[in-house]
XYZ file of C-alpha atoms in Angstrom:
550
model
C 0.000 0.000 0.000
C 1.336 3.409 -0.905
C 2.522 5.413 2.094
C 1.398 8.815 3.210
C 2.540 11.922 1.355
C 6.007 12.328 2.818
C 9.218 14.150 1.894
C 11.546 14.190 4.880
C 15.248 14.301 5.664
C 16.697 13.149 9.009
C 20.263 13.927 10.021
C 21.969 11.071 11.854
C 25.760 11.156 11.434
C 28.430 13.869 11.066
C 26.081 16.271 12.843
C 28.383 18.636 14.764
C 31.103 16.054 14.065
C 33.588 15.541 11.228
C 33.111 11.826 10.526
C 30.387 9.206 10.281
C 28.239 10.830 7.583
C 24.676 9.488 7.422
C 21.342 11.098 6.459
C 17.957 9.460 5.870
C 15.621 10.502 3.056
C 11.947 9.446 3.002
C 9.813 9.856 -0.122
C 6.352 8.401 0.452
C 6.975 4.715 1.114
C 10.496 4.844 -0.364
C 13.505 5.225 1.891
C 17.170 5.823 1.218
C 20.283 7.214 2.822
C 23.040 9.562 1.745
C 26.406 8.108 2.824
C 26.947 5.474 5.485
C 30.226 6.443 7.125
C 32.279 5.086 9.960
C 33.171 7.359 12.859
C 36.899 8.007 13.199
C 38.852 9.793 15.894
C 37.169 11.384 18.882
C 33.440 10.759 19.242
C 31.920 13.979 20.600
C 28.146 13.431 20.486
C 25.986 10.344 20.596
C 24.493 9.526 17.213
C 20.949 8.268 16.978
C 20.605 4.915 15.264
C 19.090 4.587 11.817
C 15.347 4.668 12.661
C 14.400 2.124 9.979
C 15.567 -1.431 9.412
C 18.386 -1.670 6.819
C 16.329 -4.217 4.910
C 13.622 -1.594 4.271
C 16.001 0.825 2.560
C 15.547 1.070 -1.202
C 18.736 2.928 -2.119
C 21.971 4.505 -0.924
C 23.570 7.587 -2.487
C 27.320 7.754 -1.873
C 29.254 11.026 -2.229
C 32.737 9.458 -2.224
C 34.833 6.513 -1.087
C 36.478 7.815 2.093
C 35.736 5.493 5.013
C 34.053 8.235 7.070
C 31.432 8.302 4.298
C 31.398 4.672 3.101
C 32.855 2.542 5.901
C 29.603 1.192 7.362
C 28.083 0.097 4.051
C 29.146 -3.568 4.510
C 27.564 -3.491 7.988
C 24.380 -2.189 6.373
C 24.488 -5.163 3.991
C 25.220 -7.558 6.858
C 22.095 -6.269 8.617
C 19.788 -6.884 5.673
C 20.181 -4.110 3.071
C 19.597 -5.417 -0.453
C 18.861 -2.230 -2.380
C 21.250 -0.429 -4.736
C 24.180 1.891 -3.946
C 24.619 4.697 -6.479
C 28.049 6.321 -6.833
C 30.423 7.543 -9.534
C 32.485 5.004 -11.454
C 35.730 5.971 -9.706
C 34.062 5.834 -6.284
C 32.855 2.299 -7.043
C 36.403 1.269 -8.022
C 37.936 2.784 -4.888
C 35.268 1.275 -2.614
C 36.219 -2.146 -3.899
C 39.694 -1.582 -2.491
C 38.979 0.484 0.616
C 36.106 -1.557 2.027
C 38.051 -4.813 1.646
C 40.935 -3.185 3.513
C 38.570 -1.974 6.227
C 37.112 -5.480 6.605
C 40.620 -6.891 6.896
C 41.322 -4.473 9.769
C 38.027 -5.394 11.487
C 38.818 -9.097 11.209
C 42.376 -8.673 12.500
C 41.191 -6.663 15.503
C 38.459 -9.192 16.281
C 40.961 -12.050 16.109
C 43.328 -10.242 18.473
C 40.504 -9.412 20.915
C 39.246 -13.002 20.747
C 42.652 -14.376 21.704
C 42.784 -11.940 24.606
C 39.229 -12.833 25.664
C 39.974 -16.551 25.535
C 42.721 -16.148 28.131
C 40.175 -14.680 30.557
C 37.474 -17.211 29.718
C 35.302 -14.768 27.739
C 33.637 -15.516 24.403
C 34.997 -14.787 20.942
C 34.675 -11.274 19.500
C 32.866 -10.954 16.170
C 34.203 -8.441 13.635
C 31.967 -5.529 12.704
C 31.803 -7.144 9.258
C 33.906 -9.495 7.143
C 34.953 -10.050 3.522
C 31.721 -11.858 2.701
C 29.732 -8.786 3.738
C 31.984 -6.561 1.617
C 31.596 -8.792 -1.435
C 27.836 -8.763 -1.004
C 27.802 -4.972 -0.703
C 30.033 -4.510 -3.767
C 27.441 -6.414 -5.780
C 24.899 -3.657 -5.072
C 27.046 -0.819 -6.503
C 25.683 1.059 -9.524
C 28.416 3.113 -11.293
C 27.215 6.537 -12.469
C 28.714 9.204 -14.715
C 29.133 12.856 -13.767
C 26.400 15.145 -15.110
C 23.938 12.368 -15.957
C 20.459 12.501 -14.432
C 19.592 9.064 -13.073
C 16.209 7.728 -11.983
C 17.048 5.917 -8.749
C 13.547 4.923 -7.733
C 9.953 6.042 -8.059
C 9.985 9.749 -7.206
C 13.788 9.921 -6.790
C 16.216 11.223 -9.432
C 19.831 12.233 -8.862
C 22.831 13.828 -10.563
C 26.495 13.597 -9.502
C 28.750 16.653 -9.934
C 32.535 16.662 -9.470
C 33.620 18.578 -6.341
C 37.354 17.837 -6.491
C 37.873 16.305 -3.041
C 38.883 12.773 -4.065
C 38.917 10.854 -7.313
C 35.219 10.336 -8.069
C 33.937 12.580 -5.277
C 30.652 14.351 -5.912
C 27.933 16.546 -4.608
C 24.555 14.928 -5.236
C 21.538 16.854 -6.510
C 18.362 14.980 -5.581
C 14.929 15.608 -7.115
C 12.123 14.234 -4.925
C 8.521 13.784 -6.121
C 5.563 12.633 -4.043
C 2.151 13.071 -5.656
C 1.937 16.707 -6.722
C 4.773 17.767 -4.442
C 8.282 18.234 -5.878
C 11.404 19.334 -4.019
C 15.133 19.502 -4.700
C 17.786 18.968 -2.054
C 21.544 18.833 -2.644
C 24.237 17.241 -0.493
C 27.612 18.890 -1.015
C 29.621 15.892 0.159
C 33.179 16.948 0.971
C 34.134 19.960 -1.142
C 37.677 19.960 -2.499
C 40.427 22.528 -2.262
C 41.306 24.512 -5.387
C 44.449 24.192 -7.533
C 45.314 20.756 -6.167
C 47.334 18.299 -8.226
C 45.556 15.536 -10.150
C 41.969 16.608 -9.378
C 39.823 19.275 -10.992
C 38.552 22.251 -8.997
C 35.024 21.842 -7.576
C 32.234 22.308 -10.112
C 29.088 24.262 -9.258
C 25.381 23.485 -9.361
C 22.733 25.678 -11.038
C 20.154 25.712 -8.231
C 18.677 23.906 -5.266
C 15.826 24.539 -2.826
C 17.609 22.945 0.122
C 21.318 22.446 0.647
C 23.299 20.267 3.047
C 26.858 21.624 3.146
C 29.963 20.402 4.946
C 31.955 22.642 7.315
C 35.236 20.844 8.048
C 37.123 24.137 7.669
C 34.086 26.345 8.253
C 35.855 28.571 10.780
C 39.257 29.058 9.146
C 41.147 29.506 5.919
C 44.254 27.810 4.670
C 47.352 30.027 4.532
C 46.629 33.297 2.707
C 49.775 32.926 0.625
C 49.428 29.665 -1.230
C 52.539 27.608 -0.468
C 54.800 26.082 -3.082
C 54.130 22.459 -2.124
C 56.942 21.036 -4.232
C 59.572 23.480 -2.935
C 58.453 23.128 0.701
C 58.455 19.325 0.532
C 61.885 19.354 -1.114
C 63.308 21.447 1.754
C 62.001 18.965 4.356
C 63.371 15.972 2.460
C 66.758 17.626 1.876
C 67.215 18.647 5.520
C 66.195 15.239 6.883
C 68.251 13.149 4.477
C 71.289 15.396 5.075
C 71.249 14.548 8.789
C 70.830 10.835 8.068
C 67.177 10.496 9.008
C 63.970 9.234 7.454
C 60.974 11.330 6.457
C 57.865 9.469 7.638
C 54.673 10.783 6.057
C 51.390 9.460 7.498
C 49.077 9.723 4.511
C 45.671 8.466 3.559
C 46.177 5.655 1.080
C 43.694 7.120 -1.367
C 44.157 10.688 -2.581
C 46.893 12.074 -0.389
C 49.436 9.355 -1.252
C 48.953 9.931 -4.972
C 49.368 13.712 -4.524
C 52.661 13.147 -2.690
C 53.921 10.897 -5.486
C 52.993 13.636 -7.952
C 55.033 16.183 -5.938
C 58.043 13.893 -5.466
C 58.147 13.036 -9.177
C 58.519 16.758 -9.870
C 61.150 17.134 -7.117
C 63.226 14.397 -8.706
C 62.630 15.644 -12.227
C 63.884 19.145 -11.281
C 66.665 17.755 -9.021
C 65.473 19.845 -6.071
C 67.035 17.395 -3.573
C 70.789 17.017 -4.079
C 73.492 14.737 -2.737
C 71.250 11.689 -2.339
C 70.862 10.451 -5.908
C 67.516 8.830 -6.591
C 66.747 8.643 -2.870
C 64.374 5.766 -2.029
C 60.686 6.500 -1.561
C 58.594 3.700 -0.086
C 54.843 3.258 -0.349
C 54.135 0.977 2.578
C 50.440 0.356 2.176
C 48.914 -2.386 0.025
C 45.781 -0.266 -0.146
C 47.715 2.750 -1.456
C 49.389 0.585 -4.082
C 46.030 -0.687 -5.348
C 44.506 2.793 -5.228
C 47.401 4.209 -7.248
C 46.459 1.689 -9.948
C 42.913 3.086 -9.988
C 44.271 6.639 -10.404
C 46.447 5.528 -13.324
C 43.637 3.643 -15.058
C 40.714 6.028 -14.522
C 38.925 7.933 -17.250
C 40.832 11.090 -18.214
C 37.716 13.139 -17.434
C 38.362 12.553 -13.723
C 41.743 14.348 -13.655
C 42.792 17.943 -14.276
C 44.320 19.389 -17.426
C 47.905 19.339 -16.107
C 47.766 15.608 -15.429
C 46.083 14.987 -18.770
C 48.948 16.810 -20.530
C 51.559 14.713 -18.731
C 49.779 11.503 -19.684
C 49.409 12.588 -23.314
C 53.156 13.392 -23.431
C 54.020 9.893 -22.242
C 54.987 10.850 -18.663
C 53.677 8.755 -15.800
C 52.645 11.488 -13.313
C 53.048 9.417 -10.142
C 55.891 6.985 -10.895
C 59.629 7.791 -10.777
C 63.096 6.246 -10.203
C 63.648 5.148 -6.604
C 59.972 4.416 -5.952
C 59.575 1.154 -4.049
C 56.512 -0.638 -2.735
C 56.101 -2.859 0.311
C 53.278 -5.351 -0.007
C 54.071 -8.059 2.537
C 54.703 -7.565 6.247
C 58.253 -8.817 5.722
C 58.881 -6.113 3.117
C 57.414 -3.537 5.498
C 59.674 -4.597 8.362
C 62.731 -4.524 6.090
C 62.233 -0.798 5.455
C 63.413 0.109 8.954
C 66.246 -2.437 8.887
C 67.759 -0.557 5.943
C 69.842 2.345 7.264
C 69.676 4.351 4.022
C 67.927 7.703 4.591
C 64.567 7.518 2.865
C 61.003 8.786 2.519
C 58.297 6.475 3.892
C 54.674 7.097 2.938
C 52.316 4.919 4.949
C 48.690 4.799 6.091
C 46.700 5.743 7.989
C 46.812 9.496 7.630
C 45.771 10.175 11.240
C 48.050 7.430 12.673
C 45.202 5.585 14.395
C 45.771 2.332 12.492
C 47.867 0.740 9.811
C 51.555 0.203 9.201
C 52.479 3.822 9.843
C 52.333 3.076 13.577
C 55.260 0.669 13.178
C 57.226 3.360 11.342
C 56.429 5.834 14.114
C 57.716 3.336 16.663
C 61.023 3.039 14.796
C 61.476 6.718 13.938
C 59.766 8.947 16.525
C 62.594 8.557 19.038
C 65.293 9.444 16.474
C 66.082 13.182 16.466
C 67.453 13.004 12.923
C 64.065 11.901 11.547
C 61.025 13.942 10.534
C 57.344 13.097 10.883
C 55.529 15.159 8.252
C 51.756 15.585 8.381
C 50.066 16.470 5.114
C 46.374 16.424 5.922
C 43.654 17.120 8.451
C 44.179 15.533 11.883
C 40.904 14.990 13.734
C 40.692 15.703 17.463
C 41.579 12.702 19.596
C 43.700 10.931 16.960
C 47.365 10.094 17.513
C 48.212 12.317 14.557
C 46.528 15.301 16.185
C 48.277 14.645 19.513
C 51.693 14.488 17.844
C 50.913 17.558 15.767
C 49.978 19.442 18.948
C 53.264 18.607 20.692
C 52.853 15.312 22.565
C 56.288 14.346 23.954
C 55.745 10.654 24.653
C 53.495 8.045 23.087
C 52.710 4.414 23.740
C 52.934 2.176 20.693
C 52.613 -1.601 20.870
C 52.854 -1.478 24.673
C 56.100 0.479 24.550
C 56.647 4.066 25.680
C 58.321 6.057 22.895
C 59.954 9.461 23.351
C 59.102 11.988 20.640
C 62.515 13.305 19.584
C 61.889 13.514 15.839
C 61.081 16.812 14.155
C 57.280 17.116 13.842
C 56.115 19.202 10.891
C 52.989 19.854 8.860
C 53.104 20.831 5.212
C 50.998 24.013 5.190
C 48.002 24.295 2.960
C 47.965 20.686 1.838
C 44.348 19.781 2.422
C 41.803 18.001 0.309
C 39.056 20.105 1.894
C 37.887 23.538 0.856
C 38.635 26.173 3.479
C 36.089 28.713 4.725
C 36.559 30.939 1.678
C 36.258 27.923 -0.618
C 33.009 26.863 1.054
C 31.615 30.387 0.765
C 32.615 30.676 -2.890
C 30.936 27.392 -3.746
C 27.778 28.317 -1.832
C 27.558 31.821 -3.280
C 28.012 30.494 -6.826
C 24.454 29.121 -6.630
C 22.532 31.974 -8.335
C 19.473 31.912 -6.075
C 19.754 31.387 -2.322
C 18.365 28.032 -1.138
C 15.322 28.158 1.145
C 17.394 26.621 3.908
C 21.030 25.575 4.299
C 21.804 22.711 6.684
C 25.405 22.802 7.931
C 27.001 19.501 8.909
C 30.277 17.555 8.754
C 32.293 19.855 11.026
C 33.381 19.901 14.639
C 31.107 21.980 16.902
C 33.121 25.216 16.674
C 33.557 25.010 12.910
C 29.954 23.991 12.283
C 28.428 26.733 14.442
C 30.856 29.384 13.203
C 30.057 28.708 9.542
C 26.321 28.664 10.240
C 26.556 32.031 11.984
C 28.732 33.457 9.206
C 26.419 32.621 6.322
C 23.356 33.710 8.321
C 24.582 37.041 9.679
C 27.060 38.121 7.011
C 25.486 36.718 3.837
C 21.769 36.515 4.605
C 21.209 32.779 4.250
C 18.650 30.957 6.337
C 20.877 28.322 7.928
C 20.747 25.694 10.639
C 23.281 23.241 12.068
C 21.376 20.075 13.079
C 22.317 17.595 15.780
C 21.797 13.864 15.308
C 18.100 12.988 15.132
C 16.879 16.330 13.790
C 14.192 15.796 11.135
C 12.881 18.258 8.533
C 9.670 18.036 6.480
C 10.360 19.357 2.958
C 6.638 19.597 2.119
C 5.640 21.538 5.218
C 8.940 23.428 5.040
C 9.310 23.019 8.788
C 11.073 20.943 11.390
C 9.415 17.738 12.558
C 11.927 17.358 15.381
C 14.844 19.468 16.610
C 17.265 17.633 18.876
C 20.052 18.809 21.164
C 23.517 17.341 21.146
C 24.046 14.637 23.751
C 27.745 14.414 24.647
C 29.270 10.963 24.757
C 29.737 9.897 28.352
C 33.330 9.184 29.301
C 33.464 6.036 31.353
C 36.573 4.696 32.971
C 37.063 0.986 33.603
C 35.078 -0.063 36.665
C 36.804 -2.066 39.402
C 35.172 -5.380 40.380
C 32.787 -5.113 43.320
C 34.671 -5.373 46.617
C 38.070 -5.232 44.895
C 40.924 -3.910 46.992
C 43.450 -1.431 45.673
C 46.503 -3.046 44.138
C 49.259 -3.302 46.740
C 52.708 -2.165 45.682
C 55.303 -4.934 45.353
C 58.849 -3.555 45.432
C 60.265 -6.748 43.904
C 57.865 -6.512 40.952
C 58.603 -2.780 40.614
C 62.306 -3.619 40.409
C 61.571 -6.141 37.657
C 59.503 -3.568 35.752
C 62.329 -1.029 36.073
C 64.765 -3.629 34.722
C 62.435 -4.147 31.761
C 62.374 -0.410 31.040
C 66.168 -0.347 31.280
C 66.328 -3.211 28.787
C 63.995 -1.346 26.400
C 66.231 1.729 26.632
C 69.335 -0.348 25.982
C 67.659 -1.854 22.903
C 66.785 1.607 21.534
C 70.410 2.639 21.992
C 71.478 -0.162 19.629
C 70.040 1.670 16.619
C 72.673 1.801 13.923
C 74.537 -1.276 15.183
C 75.525 -3.989 12.670
C 72.596 -6.207 11.671
C 74.577 -9.311 12.660
C 74.739 -8.096 16.271
C 71.110 -6.962 16.221
C 69.972 -10.429 15.129
C 71.962 -12.050 17.955
C 70.478 -9.711 20.572
C 66.996 -10.262 19.113
C 67.376 -14.017 19.578
C 68.443 -13.572 23.220
C 65.651 -11.132 24.094
C 63.070 -13.316 22.335
C 64.115 -16.334 24.391
C 63.784 -14.292 27.600
C 60.314 -13.058 26.567
C 59.170 -16.598 25.755
C 60.455 -17.796 29.146
C 58.447 -15.102 30.948
C 55.336 -15.904 28.897
C 55.626 -19.628 29.734
C 55.975 -18.752 33.425
C 52.821 -16.598 33.304
C 50.806 -19.380 31.637
C 51.922 -21.904 34.243
């Protein structure tokens, strides 16, 4: 039976937060969502759950492949979704890589937690989703071309427009029809920065009645004087290699890694780093290696004119002498065994997961090394803490002193800044009836909302999770307030007594810390000696582990 006359949008994720994008659209008895992202970094507000069963959803519209917009799609499939996911061709290709990688991480973490739980007698931990869920989800993808109007379902038509944030990224114009009522709402997705390598500048839309716009940089601009990325990166590499260190660059495997390769190719081509020949550059991320293949094989319409010219002239824009890839764990480990000064590009970009954490462990304590951030670092992530001056970190149960030089390459961001957001918004000839501001931390989100309301005359609102708007009545159905996530510390068992100090154990722990310090001091020693010490320490560790089990 046909449902009641309904055109509604409900904001669920990335509402006063930067990650976890999710919005529900209801058109009569049809239901769909825009994005289905995973939360990353610090969780500020509680998000309301999707108010309908995944199996009742008819469609998903996906703005781009980044995990904070796509990462929960396999979970949606696992929980019963069998509709269709509409995205650009490049987004579909990248999702095939990124979601498999995300599932691999979920499965690894679940396996590790299960082993830990087994030792305490607890049950096994199930991964959020697995490869089977990803494969099922990938079968629902419908590749779409930019600029083509597509009938998604009865009363729902869409068009994807390039916004230059990531290969295949798009804003989505959505035409909704229910009976005699017709409305248009547009989701900006993540808007790209201008004059970036590889990608085109964001394109504009002709009109929209309602607009949902991101606000990642809604309260600030990038540097007023646009930096010379190639020259600035060359200076960092030159200085670090000259003092015998490694440049470790935490970078998102998709987008940022390919931009860095583009810059380094030019650095080598112009010989901007001297005295180190074709210095080695490692991509240590299987995901980044696969994604680079997608960039090289995509339709030329997805890339900017400069990259098209290079390709037409026979130049590979992101491959150069000295470029090496590490696929296996053994190849990854060998990178830090090699004492040659080098550049290491590894995921994840915010240092919360992935192989980059191993490279941080091996390089953070070395004052001759540099950790170079080249993208946004969300609050609460390890990357943000290091960027803000943290002096000691714990990696793999080991305390690591931060002695390396910590730098950020200014202006390198895949997001539009405040001026970029304003320019894109103001390029729409007629003001929308209402602008919803999302996908920004609370300060950024509220600041941008206030700016466009008071300075530019837009009717604007920044919704919290659960806020619902009726597009027919042109009024709110429900306005929610943000509910901060409660911080809960681990509770002690009922009746438990405080742990008594044991001076003998404390002496043993101090000896262990002394051993760890002695091991760090061996950096640069001959590999033959290092292997011998490794064998001795491993035997001691195994002896202690056997004692604990007994």
